[in-house]
């Protein structure tokens, strides 16, 4: 192993637009009950796999972060810049429905939190994933393999391209040093960013400590979270409208629960609408900010099947696609239980929590109406009819396990054409074996479209039904190339998936049905 080196100089001001960087490291300032100081473990001969200069620019990082040897050293865990305080945080959680006790950042290291001034870009935590053991590594080696790191990098950015809240990926480095899994694999380190990586499990951790100190820590964490991420100038931010009629306004902890509930409900609606399966929705993988967090055995479904399980180790199907919204609610219930000592009023907590059902249903309905190119109609009768059309659509897709992404994209092209024999309609019809069932659905849908008469509605469908998603086989092809030292396919997918709603005709083949071998890809938790 090379020695750990200090890396004191990083440009902290940008000429021209006068952006300056400040390390604020607020979570670290909570103290040793919350995180442990730990240095990354150096690796030999690191190299870049991929970098994300656009993100770097957008979040206000200095231009030279992703260039040169210093950046490579820092983002492979061989050095720290002045002002960084590398720490691993402690959390607990429920895994596969069971209390798992203490977990924590076993292979993630927060390098610090920084703010660009002017503060319009916000503040961000930087995290290395795979940079060596921490006090929370338990039996693990603290490392990550190239395969799973490429998947995390690409999917973070693919989700951002789809407009779905997510942690982001800044860069990915690799090293010749080997990591042992089921076989010997190449090690890699992904650097991710988020305003905060606080999880439901952080709250569960302190709630589970039955001691005055645990109670104090729980309150400190909740107050910290509210002040920094949920309030502006002492008030809950207006876009996450806390319903004052619910009587939550005098109770900041109930308000916190309610805000997290709303964010989570919206996230679930967005996942379902693009056919995204997370695969490991344990409470320690749930972001308090409603971000998609911890990319492991995730999958964008190919053929639509509500019972689809993407995680090879999920034997019971707990995290099947169709169950995700319910699981999120169950996880929110765990968060509510953790917050109960602070909320102190069970009825209020239940009110905050129960808004999940209506908010999820509303957003889910809105997502699928938009996918169909329809506007919400005010009368109850019409709303019921439209709900039934959505249900029929999903039933139709499920019966034949029709490719989810292709169906919606082809429908978006066809919907603007009134002539049913047109080739655009033909390409949707081609996806179905049971032509009678398809035609029954098509008649019903076209009747409904006639009542819509919104200008350019199918243009808008093309903005919500992506042409490109990170299908497993696409990621797999990029991984295989990268393992041979050629990272060009990772770069190509990264660029393609930034704008998944654009046609990009030269990449048409990336939007085709998956090859037969795609169904044999098996991905489990251990990576
Ligand atoms: P995950 O299934 O990736 O959400 O991980 C669950 C817990 O195990 C988290 O606390 C991780 O930090 C930890 N963990 C997973 N893989 C490793 C590893 N290779 N080394 C150390 N800790 C790990
Ligand atoms: Mg995790």
XYZ file of C-alpha atoms and ligand atoms in Angstrom:
551
model
C 0.000 0.000 0.000
C 1.299 3.488 -0.737
C 1.567 5.807 2.260
C -1.312 8.168 2.945
C -0.286 11.614 1.810
C -1.417 15.082 2.721
C -2.747 17.136 -0.144
C -2.995 20.647 1.183
C -3.632 22.740 -1.874
C -6.873 22.909 -3.688
C -8.077 25.997 -5.415
C -10.890 27.303 -3.282
C -11.902 30.202 -5.403
C -12.976 30.440 -8.966
C -11.906 33.449 -10.915
C -14.517 35.008 -13.096
C -17.656 34.172 -11.172
C -16.039 34.463 -7.738
C -17.212 31.192 -6.292
C -15.472 30.276 -3.069
C -15.574 26.979 -1.231
C -16.024 26.540 2.467
C -15.906 23.246 4.310
C -18.731 23.336 6.839
C -18.790 19.681 7.982
C -21.947 20.136 10.017
C -22.746 16.467 10.617
C -19.218 15.935 11.917
C -19.819 18.715 14.457
C -22.622 16.671 16.077
C -19.928 14.716 17.878
C -18.589 11.234 18.392
C -21.949 9.627 19.166
C -22.912 10.282 15.536
C -19.783 9.514 13.553
C -16.230 8.270 13.918
C -13.197 9.921 12.432
C -11.507 7.480 10.075
C -9.104 7.922 7.192
C -9.589 6.209 3.868
C -7.269 3.237 3.310
C -4.904 4.018 0.407
C -4.867 1.912 -2.756
C -2.022 1.367 -5.237
C -1.960 2.903 -8.721
C -5.468 4.360 -8.980
C -6.848 5.464 -12.343
C -9.995 7.295 -13.421
C -12.891 5.317 -14.842
C -15.218 8.262 -15.386
C -15.713 11.832 -14.209
C -18.751 14.097 -14.149
C -17.573 17.652 -14.860
C -21.130 18.932 -15.380
C -22.119 17.918 -11.866
C -18.902 19.370 -10.525
C -19.747 22.680 -12.152
C -23.402 22.603 -11.079
C -22.621 21.947 -7.423
C -19.898 24.577 -7.316
C -16.754 22.451 -7.041
C -13.480 24.023 -8.108
C -12.665 23.263 -11.741
C -9.451 21.467 -10.917
C -11.041 18.908 -8.585
C -11.538 16.370 -11.282
C -8.258 17.032 -13.041
C -4.744 16.071 -12.268
C -3.041 13.875 -9.752
C -4.356 15.536 -6.598
C -7.982 14.896 -7.515
C -7.140 11.321 -8.431
C -5.442 10.836 -5.056
C -8.343 12.297 -3.105
C -11.052 10.443 -5.017
C -9.310 7.104 -4.662
C -8.818 7.532 -0.914
C -5.081 8.250 -0.985
C -5.200 11.853 0.205
C -7.371 14.523 1.762
C -7.564 18.199 1.021
C -7.307 20.761 3.777
C -10.661 21.225 5.430
C -11.888 17.688 4.781
C -12.780 15.612 7.842
C -13.317 12.038 6.799
C -15.878 10.283 8.955
C -18.119 7.250 8.964
C -21.571 7.684 10.475
C -23.423 5.209 12.649
C -26.965 4.064 11.957
C -29.135 1.018 12.557
C -32.098 -0.333 10.679
C -34.635 -2.924 9.669
C -33.378 -5.285 6.977
C -35.892 -7.479 5.147
C -38.468 -6.670 7.809
C -36.291 -7.598 10.807
C -34.516 -5.348 13.277
C -30.841 -5.654 12.318
C -29.287 -3.608 15.123
C -26.311 -1.380 14.577
C -25.061 -0.982 11.012
C -23.396 2.256 9.867
C -21.152 3.379 7.034
C -19.255 0.143 6.600
C -17.667 1.143 3.344
C -18.776 4.720 2.905
C -16.722 7.631 4.157
C -17.948 11.179 4.274
C -15.008 13.378 3.265
C -16.780 16.504 4.391
C -19.524 18.926 3.589
C -18.890 22.068 1.654
C -20.742 25.111 0.580
C -20.061 27.249 -2.427
C -20.423 30.975 -1.847
C -22.615 32.566 -3.127
C -24.731 29.834 -1.564
C -27.149 29.488 -4.488
C -25.697 26.104 -5.355
C -26.503 24.707 -1.906
C -24.331 22.597 0.353
C -23.217 19.065 -0.375
C -21.658 16.147 1.404
C -19.015 14.186 -0.456
C -18.830 10.482 0.144
C -16.349 7.839 -0.988
C -17.847 4.368 -1.301
C -15.357 1.513 -1.124
C -12.442 3.366 0.494
C -11.666 0.810 3.188
C -12.783 -0.410 6.573
C -14.485 1.773 9.162
C -15.525 1.029 12.755
C -18.886 -0.028 11.253
C -17.595 -2.509 8.667
C -18.562 -5.525 10.805
C -17.470 -8.584 8.765
C -17.000 -6.583 5.551
C -13.784 -5.459 3.880
C -14.900 -1.861 3.340
C -14.366 -2.222 -0.393
C -16.573 -2.102 -3.467
C -16.064 -3.821 -6.808
C -15.887 -2.194 -10.227
C -19.056 -3.949 -11.384
C -21.318 -2.506 -8.671
C -19.580 0.874 -8.681
C -20.223 1.318 -12.406
C -23.854 0.418 -11.792
C -24.113 2.981 -8.981
C -22.398 5.714 -11.005
C -24.533 5.182 -14.100
C -27.840 4.733 -12.320
C -27.399 7.810 -10.123
C -26.937 9.902 -13.218
C -29.625 8.066 -15.196
C -32.114 8.818 -12.396
C -31.071 12.464 -12.403
C -31.629 12.496 -16.181
C -35.136 11.139 -15.616
C -35.799 13.918 -13.100
C -36.032 11.534 -10.137
C -34.516 12.647 -6.803
C -31.265 10.798 -6.185
C -27.812 10.977 -4.697
C -25.396 11.995 -7.450
C -22.160 10.514 -8.754
C -19.144 12.779 -9.163
C -16.504 10.333 -10.317
C -15.311 6.762 -10.271
C -11.773 5.489 -9.812
C -10.349 1.994 -9.919
C -7.248 0.232 -8.683
C -5.440 -2.946 -9.666
C -5.783 -4.196 -6.081
C -8.219 -7.083 -5.948
C -11.374 -7.550 -3.923
C -12.664 -11.003 -3.023
C -16.348 -11.688 -3.583
C -17.766 -14.901 -5.054
C -14.755 -14.535 -7.335
C -11.724 -12.235 -7.380
C -12.778 -8.841 -8.700
C -11.353 -5.399 -9.443
C -11.764 -2.783 -6.712
C -13.273 0.641 -7.357
C -14.334 3.753 -5.476
C -17.311 5.852 -6.405
C -17.606 9.411 -5.098
C -21.166 10.438 -4.507
C -22.741 13.684 -3.356
C -26.001 14.674 -1.708
C -27.172 17.542 0.475
C -27.238 14.886 3.204
C -26.920 11.115 3.496
C -29.082 10.933 6.638
C -31.185 7.758 6.547
C -34.287 6.584 8.432
C -31.822 4.259 10.172
C -29.925 7.148 11.756
C -33.071 7.969 13.758
C -33.793 4.337 14.528
C -30.289 4.002 15.917
C -30.719 6.591 18.651
C -34.366 5.727 19.326
C -33.271 2.202 20.081
C -30.795 3.317 22.760
C -32.879 3.249 25.903
C -30.862 5.790 27.868
C -31.014 9.508 28.618
C -28.040 9.957 26.294
C -29.814 8.122 23.461
C -32.859 10.355 23.963
C -30.675 13.471 23.856
C -28.937 12.290 20.706
C -32.245 11.520 19.027
C -33.493 15.029 19.737
C -30.203 16.538 18.609
C -30.359 14.638 15.332
C -33.985 15.612 14.716
C -33.350 19.266 15.526
C -30.274 19.240 13.282
C -32.194 17.653 10.399
C -35.105 20.049 10.720
C -32.952 23.157 10.991
C -30.639 22.348 8.092
C -32.809 20.469 5.630
C -36.472 21.159 6.341
C -36.715 24.747 7.471
C -35.817 28.082 6.060
C -35.532 30.923 8.516
C -37.160 28.859 11.226
C -40.215 27.771 9.196
C -40.906 24.549 7.294
C -40.445 25.286 3.609
C -43.626 25.979 1.722
C -43.203 23.610 -1.197
C -43.555 20.627 1.136
C -46.859 22.030 2.323
C -47.536 20.862 5.819
C -51.283 20.784 6.119
C -51.997 23.179 8.950
C -55.517 21.834 9.374
C -53.950 18.583 10.530
C -52.756 20.324 13.674
C -49.120 19.518 13.004
C -47.859 23.062 13.001
C -47.090 23.253 16.720
C -45.087 20.032 16.622
C -41.884 20.235 14.535
C -41.205 16.497 14.849
C -44.647 15.622 13.478
C -43.980 18.139 10.729
C -40.679 16.455 9.992
C -42.403 13.073 9.754
C -45.051 14.549 7.499
C -42.496 16.182 5.191
C -40.480 12.961 4.886
C -43.734 11.107 4.221
C -44.608 13.462 1.348
C -41.152 13.242 -0.199
C -41.120 9.451 0.055
C -44.607 9.120 -1.414
C -43.632 11.244 -4.407
C -40.420 9.287 -4.902
C -42.318 5.983 -4.913
C -44.745 7.304 -7.542
C -41.778 8.296 -9.707
C -40.040 4.937 -9.313
C -43.199 3.045 -10.244
C -43.775 5.250 -13.277
C -40.422 4.332 -14.866
C -40.465 0.684 -13.764
C -37.568 1.113 -11.350
C -37.019 -1.597 -8.728
C -34.648 -0.660 -5.929
C -34.126 -4.176 -4.656
C -33.034 -3.492 -1.048
C -35.525 -1.115 0.532
C -34.257 -1.648 4.059
C -34.799 1.295 6.404
C -31.068 1.976 6.366
C -31.288 2.558 2.616
C -34.083 5.142 2.895
C -33.049 8.775 2.569
C -34.615 11.300 4.932
C -34.577 13.714 1.970
C -36.550 11.378 -0.293
C -33.558 10.646 -2.537
C -32.944 7.341 -4.260
C -30.066 6.000 -2.182
C -27.710 2.994 -2.217
C -27.762 1.482 -5.659
C -27.256 -2.261 -5.362
C -29.271 -4.914 -7.178
C -31.649 -2.326 -8.703
C -33.260 -2.870 -12.091
C -35.351 -1.044 -14.607
C -37.858 -3.713 -15.482
C -37.835 -5.048 -19.009
C -41.126 -6.978 -19.323
C -43.814 -5.549 -17.005
C -44.477 -7.820 -14.061
C -45.708 -6.375 -10.764
C -44.188 -9.385 -8.998
C -40.766 -8.798 -10.486
C -37.920 -9.296 -7.982
C -34.597 -7.806 -9.048
C -32.544 -8.840 -6.012
C -31.360 -12.409 -6.335
C -31.076 -12.676 -2.520
C -34.654 -11.488 -1.907
C -36.074 -15.002 -1.572
C -39.464 -13.903 -0.240
C -40.009 -11.185 -2.845
C -40.361 -8.570 -0.124
C -39.002 -5.892 -2.444
C -40.857 -6.884 -5.609
C -41.739 -3.961 -7.909
C -45.440 -3.954 -7.035
C -44.770 -3.958 -3.288
C -42.398 -0.983 -3.217
C -45.035 1.636 -2.305
C -46.253 -0.514 0.607
C -42.716 -1.194 1.781
C -41.972 2.527 1.794
C -45.011 3.035 4.013
C -43.821 0.282 6.338
C -40.420 1.979 6.471
C -42.049 5.317 7.264
C -43.852 3.568 10.098
C -40.432 2.559 11.495
C -39.327 6.177 11.228
C -42.513 7.286 13.000
C -41.820 4.849 15.819
C -38.308 6.205 16.142
C -39.638 9.768 16.302
C -42.429 8.956 18.794
C -40.458 9.998 21.885
C -40.200 13.447 20.298
C -43.663 13.700 18.736
C -45.228 12.430 21.972
C -48.707 12.320 20.452
C -49.619 9.079 18.726
C -52.662 10.479 16.973
C -50.614 13.273 15.463
C -47.941 10.838 14.304
C -50.591 8.673 12.634
C -52.056 11.717 10.890
C -48.633 12.712 9.581
C -48.041 9.189 8.376
C -51.433 8.474 6.889
C -51.123 11.306 4.415
C -48.863 8.841 2.557
C -51.843 6.974 1.149
C -53.516 9.957 -0.462
C -50.318 11.659 -1.567
C -48.927 8.481 -3.129
C -52.222 7.705 -4.886
C -52.451 11.258 -6.175
C -48.913 11.365 -7.532
C -49.026 7.854 -8.895
C -52.290 8.647 -10.697
C -50.814 11.878 -12.023
C -47.689 10.118 -13.290
C -49.670 7.474 -15.155
C -52.184 9.985 -16.560
C -49.233 11.958 -17.928
C -47.762 8.785 -19.366
C -51.084 8.281 -21.177
C -51.081 11.903 -22.342
C -54.173 12.762 -20.318
C -55.083 15.592 -18.001
C -56.781 15.041 -14.678
C -60.525 15.636 -14.869
C -62.421 17.144 -11.996
C -65.628 15.105 -11.849
C -65.599 12.027 -9.657
C -67.095 9.890 -12.417
C -64.361 10.904 -14.851
C -61.657 10.328 -12.241
C -62.975 6.790 -11.703
C -63.042 6.132 -15.443
C -59.457 7.321 -15.805
C -58.334 5.228 -12.851
C -59.925 2.234 -14.499
C -58.105 3.026 -17.771
C -54.765 3.106 -15.929
C -55.557 -0.205 -14.231
C -56.592 -1.773 -17.554
C -53.353 -0.581 -19.133
C -51.189 -2.139 -16.430
C -53.260 -5.314 -16.506
C -52.825 -5.540 -20.260
C -49.056 -5.097 -19.944
C -48.782 -7.585 -17.076
C -50.712 -10.347 -18.823
C -48.089 -10.626 -21.537
C -45.195 -9.061 -19.638
C -44.861 -6.472 -22.368
C -41.672 -4.411 -22.336
C -42.489 -1.461 -20.066
C -40.203 1.182 -21.548
C -40.887 0.286 -25.189
C -44.653 0.258 -24.697
C -44.844 3.757 -23.264
C -42.389 5.228 -25.736
C -44.107 3.700 -28.748
C -47.487 4.780 -27.387
C -46.188 8.346 -27.107
C -45.354 8.345 -30.811
C -48.630 6.701 -31.810
C -51.008 8.718 -29.670
C -50.716 11.799 -31.864
C -51.849 9.814 -34.928
C -55.592 9.281 -35.407
C -55.273 6.632 -38.156
C -55.167 3.242 -36.407
C -53.487 1.464 -39.307
C -50.568 3.887 -39.148
C -47.125 2.344 -38.636
C -46.716 4.125 -35.284
C -49.785 2.277 -33.949
C -48.617 -0.891 -35.634
C -45.370 -0.772 -33.649
C -47.357 -0.688 -30.383
C -49.680 -3.427 -31.557
C -46.614 -5.571 -32.431
C -45.786 -5.803 -28.744
C -48.913 -7.919 -28.071
C -49.735 -11.510 -28.888
C -53.407 -11.265 -27.875
C -54.497 -8.845 -30.586
C -58.148 -8.874 -29.510
C -57.229 -7.716 -26.015
C -54.951 -5.081 -27.471
C -57.664 -3.731 -29.821
C -60.224 -3.548 -27.023
C -57.779 -1.470 -24.989
C -56.811 0.657 -27.976
C -60.458 1.533 -28.756
C -61.074 2.541 -25.174
C -57.912 4.646 -25.070
C -58.579 6.373 -28.386
C -62.109 7.244 -27.285
C -60.672 8.825 -24.178
C -58.041 10.698 -26.219
C -60.755 12.208 -28.390
C -62.253 13.842 -25.319
C -58.874 15.287 -24.385
C -58.093 17.584 -27.327
C -55.023 19.094 -25.648
C -52.568 20.578 -28.123
C -49.227 18.776 -28.434
C -50.198 16.230 -25.801
C -48.041 13.530 -27.340
C -45.035 15.864 -27.299
C -45.518 15.963 -23.562
C -45.824 12.168 -23.448
C -42.393 12.011 -25.033
C -41.103 14.092 -22.111
C -42.352 11.634 -19.476
C -41.920 8.284 -21.213
C -38.158 7.814 -21.623
C -36.672 6.214 -24.690
C -33.562 5.091 -22.795
C -33.252 3.535 -19.345
C -30.282 1.766 -17.771
C -31.348 -1.767 -18.574
C -29.330 -4.473 -16.850
C -27.825 -5.796 -20.055
C -26.603 -2.322 -21.088
C -24.850 -1.864 -17.748
C -23.479 -5.397 -18.009
C -21.938 -4.777 -21.447
C -20.250 -1.613 -20.138
C -18.973 -3.492 -17.079
C -17.449 -6.281 -19.168
C -15.597 -3.755 -21.338
C -14.386 -1.805 -18.302
C -13.063 -4.970 -16.708
C -10.804 -5.231 -19.776
C -9.633 -1.657 -19.194
C -11.820 0.018 -21.815
C -14.184 2.494 -20.127
C -15.624 3.916 -23.353
C -18.960 2.142 -22.967
C -19.445 3.553 -19.456
C -18.835 7.016 -20.896
C -21.240 6.374 -23.774
C -24.058 5.193 -21.488
C -23.431 8.076 -19.105
C -23.855 10.575 -21.948
C -26.838 8.762 -23.447
C -28.746 8.550 -20.167
C -28.296 12.218 -19.292
C -31.052 13.001 -21.786
C -33.230 9.876 -21.818
C -36.226 11.616 -23.402
C -34.320 12.748 -26.496
C -34.418 10.576 -29.609
C -30.623 10.355 -30.179
C -31.247 8.208 -33.303
C -27.620 7.080 -33.566
C -28.206 5.131 -30.333
C -31.525 3.543 -31.350
C -30.216 0.054 -30.641
C -29.839 0.980 -26.933
C -33.634 1.279 -26.815
C -34.327 -2.149 -28.313
C -35.721 -5.196 -26.523
C -33.093 -6.837 -24.317
C -31.231 -9.834 -25.745
C -32.128 -13.308 -24.489
C -29.092 -13.457 -22.172
C -30.336 -10.405 -20.229
C -32.776 -12.537 -18.233
C -29.909 -14.655 -16.896
C -28.138 -11.705 -15.225
C -28.288 -12.270 -11.473
C -27.588 -9.433 -9.077
C -27.659 -9.725 -5.318
C -26.829 -7.544 -2.313
C -23.202 -8.555 -1.960
C -21.043 -6.327 -4.094
P -26.182 -2.498 1.890
O -26.830 -3.823 1.697
O -25.172 -2.151 0.812
O -27.147 -1.400 2.127
O -25.277 -2.641 3.206
C -25.792 -2.886 4.477
C -24.742 -2.567 5.508
O -23.578 -3.367 5.310
C -24.267 -1.131 5.495
O -24.044 -0.737 6.803
C -22.994 -1.204 4.688
O -22.116 -0.150 4.995
C -22.439 -2.552 5.096
N -21.599 -3.158 4.053
C -22.000 -3.678 2.870
N -20.940 -4.137 2.179
C -19.849 -3.917 2.937
C -18.453 -4.169 2.770
N -17.957 -4.742 1.673
N -17.634 -3.786 3.774
C -18.103 -3.205 4.883
N -19.400 -2.956 5.098
C -20.266 -3.297 4.138
Mg -26.954 0.489 2.334
